[in-house]
PDB file of C-alpha atoms in Angstrom:
ATOM      1  CA  MET B 495     110.205 -18.416  43.988  1.00  0.00           C
ATOM      2  CA  SER B 496     109.533 -22.534  43.386  1.00  0.00           C
ATOM      3  CA  SER B 497     111.646 -25.189  45.283  1.00  0.00           C
ATOM      4  CA  SER B 498     113.526 -26.117  41.522  1.00  0.00           C
ATOM      5  CA  LYS B 499     114.659 -22.027  41.234  1.00  0.00           C
ATOM      6  CA  ILE B 500     116.241 -22.588  44.804  1.00  0.00           C
ATOM      7  CA  LEU B 501     117.321 -25.584  43.256  1.00  0.00           C
ATOM      8  CA  LYS B 502     119.543 -24.345  41.206  1.00  0.00           C
ATOM      9  CA  LYS B 503     120.436 -20.990  42.942  1.00  0.00           C
ATOM     10  CA  ILE B 504     121.856 -24.125  45.529  1.00  0.00           C
ATOM     11  CA  LYS B 505     123.839 -25.417  42.953  1.00  0.00           C
ATOM     12  CA  TYR B 506     124.852 -22.073  41.397  1.00  0.00           C
ATOM     13  CA  ALA B 507     126.210 -21.377  45.460  1.00  0.00           C
ATOM     14  CA  MET B 508     128.288 -24.184  45.195  1.00  0.00           C
ATOM     15  CA  ARG B 509     130.765 -23.766  41.796  1.00  0.00           C
ATOM     16  CA  ILE B 510     133.238 -23.748  44.077  1.00  0.00           C
ATOM     17  CA  ILE B 511     133.176 -27.626  44.505  1.00  0.00           C
ATOM     18  CA  PRO B 512     135.720 -29.429  42.089  1.00  0.00           C
ATOM     19  CA  ASP B 513     133.512 -31.451  39.029  1.00  0.00           C
ATOM     20  CA  ARG B 514     134.332 -34.793  40.503  1.00  0.00           C
ATOM     21  CA  ALA B 515     133.134 -33.977  43.519  1.00  0.00           C
ATOM     22  CA  TYR B 516     130.817 -32.174  42.435  1.00  0.00           C
ATOM     23  CA  ILE B 517     128.477 -34.810  40.209  1.00  0.00           C
ATOM     24  CA  GLN B 518     129.494 -37.704  43.878  1.00  0.00           C
ATOM     25  CA  MET B 519     127.394 -35.339  45.845  1.00  0.00           C
ATOM     26  CA  TYR B 520     124.109 -34.760  43.542  1.00  0.00           C
ATOM     27  CA  TYR B 521     124.477 -38.059  42.278  1.00  0.00           C
ATOM     28  CA  PHE B 522     124.546 -39.160  45.993  1.00  0.00           C
ATOM     29  CA  ALA B 523     121.803 -37.262  46.745  1.00  0.00           C
ATOM     30  CA  HIS B 524     118.929 -38.498  44.352  1.00  0.00           C
ATOM     31  CA  PHE B 525     120.186 -42.694  44.544  1.00  0.00           C
ATOM     32  CA  LYS B 526     121.667 -42.905  47.249  1.00  0.00           C
ATOM     33  CA  LYS B 527     124.914 -44.402  46.908  1.00  0.00           C
ATOM     34  CA  PHE B 528     127.763 -42.692  44.304  1.00  0.00           C
ATOM     35  CA  CYS B 529     127.864 -42.547  41.233  1.00  0.00           C
ATOM     36  CA  ASN B 530     130.720 -44.970  39.959  1.00  0.00           C
ATOM     37  CA  LEU B 531     132.507 -43.415  37.500  1.00  0.00           C
ATOM     38  CA  LYS B 532     135.464 -46.164  37.123  1.00  0.00           C
ATOM     39  CA  ASN B 533     133.238 -48.986  35.557  1.00  0.00           C
ATOM     40  CA  PRO B 534     129.868 -47.094  34.352  1.00  0.00           C
ATOM     41  CA  LYS B 535     127.310 -49.077  33.699  1.00  0.00           C
ATOM     42  CA  THR B 536     123.882 -47.455  33.468  1.00  0.00           C
ATOM     43  CA  TYR B 537     122.724 -44.350  31.962  1.00  0.00           C
ATOM     44  CA  ASN B 538     123.059 -42.231  34.484  1.00  0.00           C
ATOM     45  CA  GLU B 539     126.988 -43.310  35.571  1.00  0.00           C
ATOM     46  CA  LYS B 540     127.460 -42.832  31.852  1.00  0.00           C
ATOM     47  CA  LEU B 541     126.013 -39.654  31.265  1.00  0.00           C
ATOM     48  CA  ASN B 542     128.296 -37.820  34.376  1.00  0.00           C
ATOM     49  CA  TRP B 543     131.730 -40.102  33.269  1.00  0.00           C
ATOM     50  CA  LEU B 544     131.134 -37.632  29.669  1.00  0.00           C
ATOM     51  CA  LYS B 545     130.999 -35.301  31.416  1.00  0.00           C
ATOM     52  CA  LEU B 546     134.662 -35.448  32.985  1.00  0.00           C
ATOM     53  CA  HIS B 547     135.811 -36.435  30.114  1.00  0.00           C
ATOM     54  CA  ASP B 548     134.683 -36.610  26.903  1.00  0.00           C
ATOM     55  CA  LYS B 549     135.111 -32.644  26.359  1.00  0.00           C
ATOM     56  CA  ASN B 550     134.995 -32.333  22.335  1.00  0.00           C
ATOM     57  CA  PRO B 551     135.616 -28.309  21.088  1.00  0.00           C
ATOM     58  CA  ILE B 552     132.041 -28.336  19.049  1.00  0.00           C
ATOM     59  CA  TYR B 553     129.945 -28.644  21.673  1.00  0.00           C
ATOM     60  CA  THR B 554     130.278 -26.315  22.430  1.00  0.00           C
ATOM     61  CA  ARG B 555     128.688 -24.743  19.333  1.00  0.00           C
ATOM     62  CA  ILE B 556     125.880 -26.858  19.518  1.00  0.00           C
ATOM     63  CA  VAL B 557     124.736 -25.725  22.635  1.00  0.00           C
ATOM     64  CA  ASP B 558     125.128 -22.416  21.530  1.00  0.00           C
ATOM     65  CA  LYS B 559     121.024 -21.483  20.954  1.00  0.00           C
ATOM     66  CA  PHE B 560     122.220 -19.755  18.090  1.00  0.00           C
ATOM     67  CA  GLU B 561     125.920 -21.027  16.863  1.00  0.00           C
ATOM     68  CA  ALA B 562     123.517 -24.641  16.619  1.00  0.00           C
ATOM     69  CA  LYS B 563     121.604 -23.171  13.850  1.00  0.00           C
ATOM     70  CA  GLU B 564     124.396 -22.509  11.834  1.00  0.00           C
ATOM     71  CA  TYR B 565     126.124 -25.563  12.330  1.00  0.00           C
ATOM     72  CA  VAL B 566     122.852 -27.350  11.659  1.00  0.00           C
ATOM     73  CA  LYS B 567     122.332 -25.249   8.516  1.00  0.00           C
ATOM     74  CA  ASN B 568     125.629 -25.940   7.050  1.00  0.00           C
ATOM     75  CA  ILE B 569     125.138 -29.479   7.084  1.00  0.00           C
ATOM     76  CA  ILE B 570     121.275 -29.955   5.608  1.00  0.00           C
ATOM     77  CA  GLY B 571     120.155 -26.318   5.093  1.00  0.00           C
ATOM     78  CA  ASP B 572     117.624 -23.644   6.916  1.00  0.00           C
ATOM     79  CA  GLN B 573     114.527 -25.280   6.109  1.00  0.00           C
ATOM     80  CA  TYR B 574     114.043 -27.232   9.410  1.00  0.00           C
ATOM     81  CA  ILE B 575     115.001 -24.080  11.177  1.00  0.00           C
ATOM     82  CA  ILE B 576     112.905 -21.575  13.009  1.00  0.00           C
ATOM     83  CA  PRO B 577     113.420 -17.831  11.502  1.00  0.00           C
ATOM     84  CA  THR B 578     116.864 -15.850  14.104  1.00  0.00           C
ATOM     85  CA  LEU B 579     115.057 -11.967  14.061  1.00  0.00           C
ATOM     86  CA  GLY B 580     117.723 -10.589  16.233  1.00  0.00           C
ATOM     87  CA  VAL B 581     121.377 -11.449  18.478  1.00  0.00           C
ATOM     88  CA  TRP B 582     122.498  -8.669  21.185  1.00  0.00           C
ATOM     89  CA  ASP B 583     125.279  -9.402  23.699  1.00  0.00           C
ATOM     90  CA  ASN B 584     123.072  -6.845  25.828  1.00  0.00           C
ATOM     91  CA  PHE B 585     118.908  -6.557  27.167  1.00  0.00           C
ATOM     92  CA  ASP B 586     118.674  -2.563  26.328  1.00  0.00           C
ATOM     93  CA  ASP B 587     120.192  -3.399  23.003  1.00  0.00           C
ATOM     94  CA  ILE B 588     116.324  -4.450  21.754  1.00  0.00           C
ATOM     95  CA  ASP B 589     114.565  -2.808  19.589  1.00  0.00           C
ATOM     96  CA  PHE B 590     111.452  -3.595  19.942  1.00  0.00           C
ATOM     97  CA  ASP B 591     110.093  -1.280  17.592  1.00  0.00           C
ATOM     98  CA  LYS B 592     111.641  -3.728  14.565  1.00  0.00           C
ATOM     99  CA  LEU B 593     110.501  -7.556  16.517  1.00  0.00           C
ATOM    100  CA  PRO B 594     107.160  -8.036  15.121  1.00  0.00           C
ATOM    101  CA  GLN B 595     104.130  -8.652  17.546  1.00  0.00           C
ATOM    102  CA  GLN B 596     104.772 -12.147  18.053  1.00  0.00           C
ATOM    103  CA  PHE B 597     108.163 -13.533  18.901  1.00  0.00           C
ATOM    104  CA  VAL B 598     109.549 -14.998  21.733  1.00  0.00           C
ATOM    105  CA  LEU B 599     113.501 -14.418  23.736  1.00  0.00           C
ATOM    106  CA  LYS B 600     116.453 -16.529  24.608  1.00  0.00           C
ATOM    107  CA  CYS B 601     119.286 -16.380  26.036  1.00  0.00           C
ATOM    108  CA  THR B 602     121.461 -18.970  24.336  1.00  0.00           C
ATOM    109  CA  HIS B 603     123.572 -20.203  26.521  1.00  0.00           C
ATOM    110  CA  ASP B 604     120.634 -21.625  29.580  1.00  0.00           C
ATOM    111  CA  SER B 605     116.945 -23.082  29.478  1.00  0.00           C
ATOM    112  CA  GLU B 606     115.569 -20.851  31.357  1.00  0.00           C
ATOM    113  CA  GLY B 607     116.635 -17.576  30.097  1.00  0.00           C
ATOM    114  CA  LEU B 608     112.973 -17.100  28.092  1.00  0.00           C
ATOM    115  CA  VAL B 609     110.028 -14.307  27.021  1.00  0.00           C
ATOM    116  CA  ILE B 610     107.172 -16.169  25.693  1.00  0.00           C
ATOM    117  CA  VAL B 611     105.677 -12.785  23.837  1.00  0.00           C
ATOM    118  CA  LYS B 612     102.101 -13.487  22.741  1.00  0.00           C
ATOM    119  CA  ASP B 613     101.458  -9.793  21.850  1.00  0.00           C
ATOM    120  CA  LYS B 614     103.822  -6.917  21.882  1.00  0.00           C
ATOM    121  CA  ASP B 615     102.143  -3.996  22.922  1.00  0.00           C
ATOM    122  CA  LYS B 616     101.735  -6.495  26.353  1.00  0.00           C
ATOM    123  CA  LEU B 617     105.079  -6.921  27.021  1.00  0.00           C
ATOM    124  CA  ASP B 618     106.100  -5.919  30.239  1.00  0.00           C
ATOM    125  CA  LYS B 619     109.689  -5.265  29.180  1.00  0.00           C
ATOM    126  CA  GLU B 620     110.558  -4.984  32.951  1.00  0.00           C
ATOM    127  CA  MET B 621     109.981  -7.981  33.550  1.00  0.00           C
ATOM    128  CA  ALA B 622     111.758  -9.270  30.711  1.00  0.00           C
ATOM    129  CA  LYS B 623     114.975  -7.080  31.367  1.00  0.00           C
ATOM    130  CA  ASN B 624     114.972  -8.349  34.988  1.00  0.00           C
ATOM    131  CA  LYS B 625     114.798 -12.427  33.697  1.00  0.00           C
ATOM    132  CA  ILE B 626     116.602 -11.608  30.869  1.00  0.00           C
ATOM    133  CA  GLU B 627     119.390  -9.914  32.259  1.00  0.00           C
ATOM    134  CA  SER B 628     119.659 -12.198  35.362  1.00  0.00           C
ATOM    135  CA  ALA B 629     119.965 -14.753  33.744  1.00  0.00           C
ATOM    136  CA  LEU B 630     123.476 -13.807  31.350  1.00  0.00           C
ATOM    137  CA  LYS B 631     125.378 -13.753  34.641  1.00  0.00           C
ATOM    138  CA  GLN B 632     124.615 -16.852  35.067  1.00  0.00           C
ATOM    139  CA  ASN B 633     126.814 -19.198  33.723  1.00  0.00           C
ATOM    140  CA  PHE B 634     124.905 -22.225  33.588  1.00  0.00           C
ATOM    141  CA  PHE B 635     127.930 -24.863  33.594  1.00  0.00           C
ATOM    142  CA  TYR B 636     128.227 -25.139  37.615  1.00  0.00           C
ATOM    143  CA  ILE B 637     124.286 -26.176  37.586  1.00  0.00           C
ATOM    144  CA  GLY B 638     125.085 -29.865  36.472  1.00  0.00           C
ATOM    145  CA  ARG B 639     128.320 -29.402  35.595  1.00  0.00           C
ATOM    146  CA  GLU B 640     127.731 -30.458  31.769  1.00  0.00           C
ATOM    147  CA  TRP B 641     131.050 -29.070  29.922  1.00  0.00           C
ATOM    148  CA  PRO B 642     129.408 -27.551  26.772  1.00  0.00           C
ATOM    149  CA  TYR B 643     128.004 -25.093  28.450  1.00  0.00           C
ATOM    150  CA  LYS B 644     130.779 -23.637  30.699  1.00  0.00           C
ATOM    151  CA  ASN B 645     132.838 -21.149  27.837  1.00  0.00           C
ATOM    152  CA  VAL B 646     128.821 -20.510  25.371  1.00  0.00           C
ATOM    153  CA  LYS B 647     129.304 -16.507  25.332  1.00  0.00           C
ATOM    154  CA  PRO B 648     125.768 -15.727  26.534  1.00  0.00           C
ATOM    155  CA  ARG B 649     124.166 -13.904  24.478  1.00  0.00           C
ATOM    156  CA  ILE B 650     120.412 -12.979  23.105  1.00  0.00           C
ATOM    157  CA  ILE B 651     118.413 -14.014  20.720  1.00  0.00           C
ATOM    158  CA  ALA B 652     114.895 -13.472  19.057  1.00  0.00           C
ATOM    159  CA  GLU B 653     113.047 -15.663  17.111  1.00  0.00           C
ATOM    160  CA  LYS B 654     110.171 -16.740  15.406  1.00  0.00           C
ATOM    161  CA  TYR B 655     107.291 -16.998  17.146  1.00  0.00           C
ATOM    162  CA  MET B 656     106.028 -20.610  17.187  1.00  0.00           C
ATOM    163  CA  GLU B 657     102.861 -22.596  17.721  1.00  0.00           C
ATOM    164  CA  ASP B 658     100.464 -25.663  16.378  1.00  0.00           C
ATOM    165  CA  HIS B 659      97.621 -24.298  13.938  1.00  0.00           C
ATOM    166  CA  ILE B 660      95.118 -27.457  15.643  1.00  0.00           C
ATOM    167  CA  ASP B 661      95.278 -26.482  19.225  1.00  0.00           C
ATOM    168  CA  GLY B 662      98.235 -23.666  19.701  1.00  0.00           C
ATOM    169  CA  GLU B 663     100.431 -26.193  21.611  1.00  0.00           C
ATOM    170  CA  LEU B 664     104.280 -25.995  20.828  1.00  0.00           C
ATOM    171  CA  ARG B 665     105.594 -30.159  21.314  1.00  0.00           C
ATOM    172  CA  ASP B 666     108.748 -30.189  22.373  1.00  0.00           C
ATOM    173  CA  TYR B 667     110.382 -33.225  20.924  1.00  0.00           C
ATOM    174  CA  LYS B 668     113.385 -34.364  21.906  1.00  0.00           C
ATOM    175  CA  PHE B 669     115.363 -38.040  19.872  1.00  0.00           C
ATOM    176  CA  TYR B 670     117.966 -39.092  21.808  1.00  0.00           C
ATOM    177  CA  CYS B 671     120.334 -40.705  19.621  1.00  0.00           C
ATOM    178  CA  PHE B 672     122.666 -43.479  21.102  1.00  0.00           C
ATOM    179  CA  SER B 673     126.595 -44.257  19.167  1.00  0.00           C
ATOM    180  CA  GLY B 674     124.335 -42.342  15.952  1.00  0.00           C
ATOM    181  CA  LYS B 675     121.243 -43.102  15.672  1.00  0.00           C
ATOM    182  CA  PRO B 676     118.406 -42.598  17.136  1.00  0.00           C
ATOM    183  CA  LEU B 677     116.555 -44.703  19.476  1.00  0.00           C
ATOM    184  CA  TYR B 678     113.722 -43.125  21.762  1.00  0.00           C
ATOM    185  CA  CYS B 679     111.440 -39.531  20.941  1.00  0.00           C
ATOM    186  CA  GLN B 680     110.305 -37.881  23.395  1.00  0.00           C
ATOM    187  CA  VAL B 681     107.274 -36.427  23.330  1.00  0.00           C
ATOM    188  CA  ILE B 682     107.273 -32.757  26.186  1.00  0.00           C
ATOM    189  CA  SER B 683     102.926 -30.917  26.284  1.00  0.00           C
ATOM    190  CA  ASP B 684     101.802 -28.564  28.143  1.00  0.00           C
ATOM    191  CA  ARG B 685     104.623 -26.612  29.538  1.00  0.00           C
ATOM    192  CA  SER B 686     103.411 -23.787  30.494  1.00  0.00           C
ATOM    193  CA  THR B 687     100.414 -25.788  32.502  1.00  0.00           C
ATOM    194  CA  ASN B 688     100.351 -28.864  33.261  1.00  0.00           C
ATOM    195  CA  GLU B 689     103.236 -30.535  32.031  1.00  0.00           C
ATOM    196  CA  THR B 690     103.197 -34.289  30.695  1.00  0.00           C
ATOM    197  CA  ILE B 691     106.631 -36.460  29.231  1.00  0.00           C
ATOM    198  CA  ASP B 692     106.262 -39.472  27.038  1.00  0.00           C
ATOM    199  CA  PHE B 693     108.873 -41.117  25.679  1.00  0.00           C
ATOM    200  CA  PHE B 694     107.704 -43.787  21.979  1.00  0.00           C
ATOM    201  CA  ASP B 695     110.627 -45.601  19.834  1.00  0.00           C
ATOM    202  CA  MET B 696     111.507 -45.160  16.682  1.00  0.00           C
ATOM    203  CA  ASN B 697     108.443 -46.945  15.927  1.00  0.00           C
ATOM    204  CA  TRP B 698     106.077 -44.387  17.491  1.00  0.00           C
ATOM    205  CA  LYS B 699     105.280 -47.115  20.340  1.00  0.00           C
ATOM    206  CA  HIS B 700     105.260 -45.457  23.113  1.00  0.00           C
ATOM    207  CA  MET B 701     107.158 -46.425  26.559  1.00  0.00           C
ATOM    208  CA  GLU B 702     106.427 -46.526  29.815  1.00  0.00           C
ATOM    209  CA  PHE B 703     109.344 -44.691  31.442  1.00  0.00           C
ATOM    210  CA  THR B 704     109.208 -40.878  31.944  1.00  0.00           C
ATOM    211  CA  GLY B 705     112.570 -39.842  32.361  1.00  0.00           C
ATOM    212  CA  LEU B 706     113.791 -36.691  34.429  1.00  0.00           C
ATOM    213  CA  GLU B 707     113.892 -36.317  38.340  1.00  0.00           C
ATOM    214  CA  LYS B 708     111.383 -37.395  41.216  1.00  0.00           C
ATOM    215  CA  PRO B 709     108.420 -36.224  41.435  1.00  0.00           C
ATOM    216  CA  TYR B 710     108.195 -37.957  37.190  1.00  0.00           C
ATOM    217  CA  TYR B 711     105.843 -36.207  34.907  1.00  0.00           C
ATOM    218  CA  PRO B 712     102.708 -37.898  33.699  1.00  0.00           C
ATOM    219  CA  HIS B 713     101.851 -39.474  30.583  1.00  0.00           C
ATOM    220  CA  SER B 714      99.944 -36.519  28.337  1.00  0.00           C
ATOM    221  CA  LYS B 715      95.897 -38.261  28.575  1.00  0.00           C
ATOM    222  CA  LEU B 716      95.643 -36.898  25.094  1.00  0.00           C
ATOM    223  CA  GLU B 717      96.698 -39.457  22.343  1.00  0.00           C
ATOM    224  CA  ILE B 718     100.051 -37.903  20.565  1.00  0.00           C
ATOM    225  CA  PRO B 719     100.270 -38.494  17.297  1.00  0.00           C
ATOM    226  CA  ARG B 720     103.205 -39.690  15.360  1.00  0.00           C
ATOM    227  CA  PRO B 721     104.608 -36.356  13.239  1.00  0.00           C
ATOM    228  CA  THR B 722     103.746 -36.594   9.749  1.00  0.00           C
ATOM    229  CA  GLN B 723     107.795 -35.028   9.175  1.00  0.00           C
ATOM    230  CA  PHE B 724     109.424 -37.618  11.903  1.00  0.00           C
ATOM    231  CA  PHE B 725     113.023 -38.326  10.916  1.00  0.00           C
ATOM    232  CA  VAL B 726     116.687 -37.318  12.389  1.00  0.00           C
ATOM    233  CA  ASN B 727     118.933 -36.622   9.538  1.00  0.00           C
ATOM    234  CA  GLU B 728     121.942 -38.573   9.688  1.00  0.00           C
ATOM    235  CA  LYS B 729     124.026 -36.255   8.930  1.00  0.00           C
ATOM    236  CA  ILE B 730     123.775 -33.816  12.001  1.00  0.00           C
ATOM    237  CA  LEU B 731     124.553 -37.565  13.691  1.00  0.00           C
ATOM    238  CA  LEU B 732     127.162 -37.810  16.570  1.00  0.00           C
ATOM    239  CA  LYS B 733     129.293 -40.507  17.472  1.00  0.00           C
ATOM    240  CA  ASN B 734     128.129 -40.767  21.500  1.00  0.00           C
ATOM    241  CA  TYR B 735     125.051 -39.674  23.094  1.00  0.00           C
ATOM    242  CA  LEU B 736     122.948 -36.599  21.226  1.00  0.00           C
ATOM    243  CA  LEU B 737     120.182 -35.101  22.360  1.00  0.00           C
ATOM    244  CA  ILE B 738     117.694 -33.475  19.618  1.00  0.00           C
ATOM    245  CA  SER B 739     115.250 -30.724  20.127  1.00  0.00           C
ATOM    246  CA  LEU B 740     112.471 -30.571  17.140  1.00  0.00           C
ATOM    247  CA  PHE B 741     109.426 -28.258  17.387  1.00  0.00           C
TER     248      PHE B 741
END
């Protein structure tokens, strides 16, 4: 088991600790000081303040991987949404005979309940079941105390398998939006091998920072071209802080 998975299990075991105390403990472990929650100044302080004080009910819907698609479709249409092949409450309800040869299984409530199927004939169903069912049992909220995840219904969805037609990779483009305006685009490459992270501004100027936590991920050694369809529809931006992931 990787160190990151062990750390997440420890965080989940600490779910009895109140949110404010947990946030301060986690913040101190990283920065060797307590988080200024009374008068937050830095990006990290403001994010942690939002965890405690910004509980808009719509957030629960837009972090749910199934419900978020319906939310976005009703605003800008479904032309930018990866097709959903099915949704289930239990792994045993999945009829694999009705799924295509390639697809992706995801839990709707977390970030680790994921099984990428490039060839259905070679799928280890027992492994997939164990991974998905383990994820379904956990409330992702307790890992980082991000309130939007607290009341998401754990389900399973199957999505169309996607990859770049040029190099076979599927890069992850995350737009960081502040006060309803996109400022930075984070590009995550080589997730399954040697993961790299790069940030760009809206003019596609490369930024030096990588974000996330130590050990920091390296920048890609390859040039990352600006996407041909590079925009964020202003209709789906909220007034505070929003992270939008595109592929």
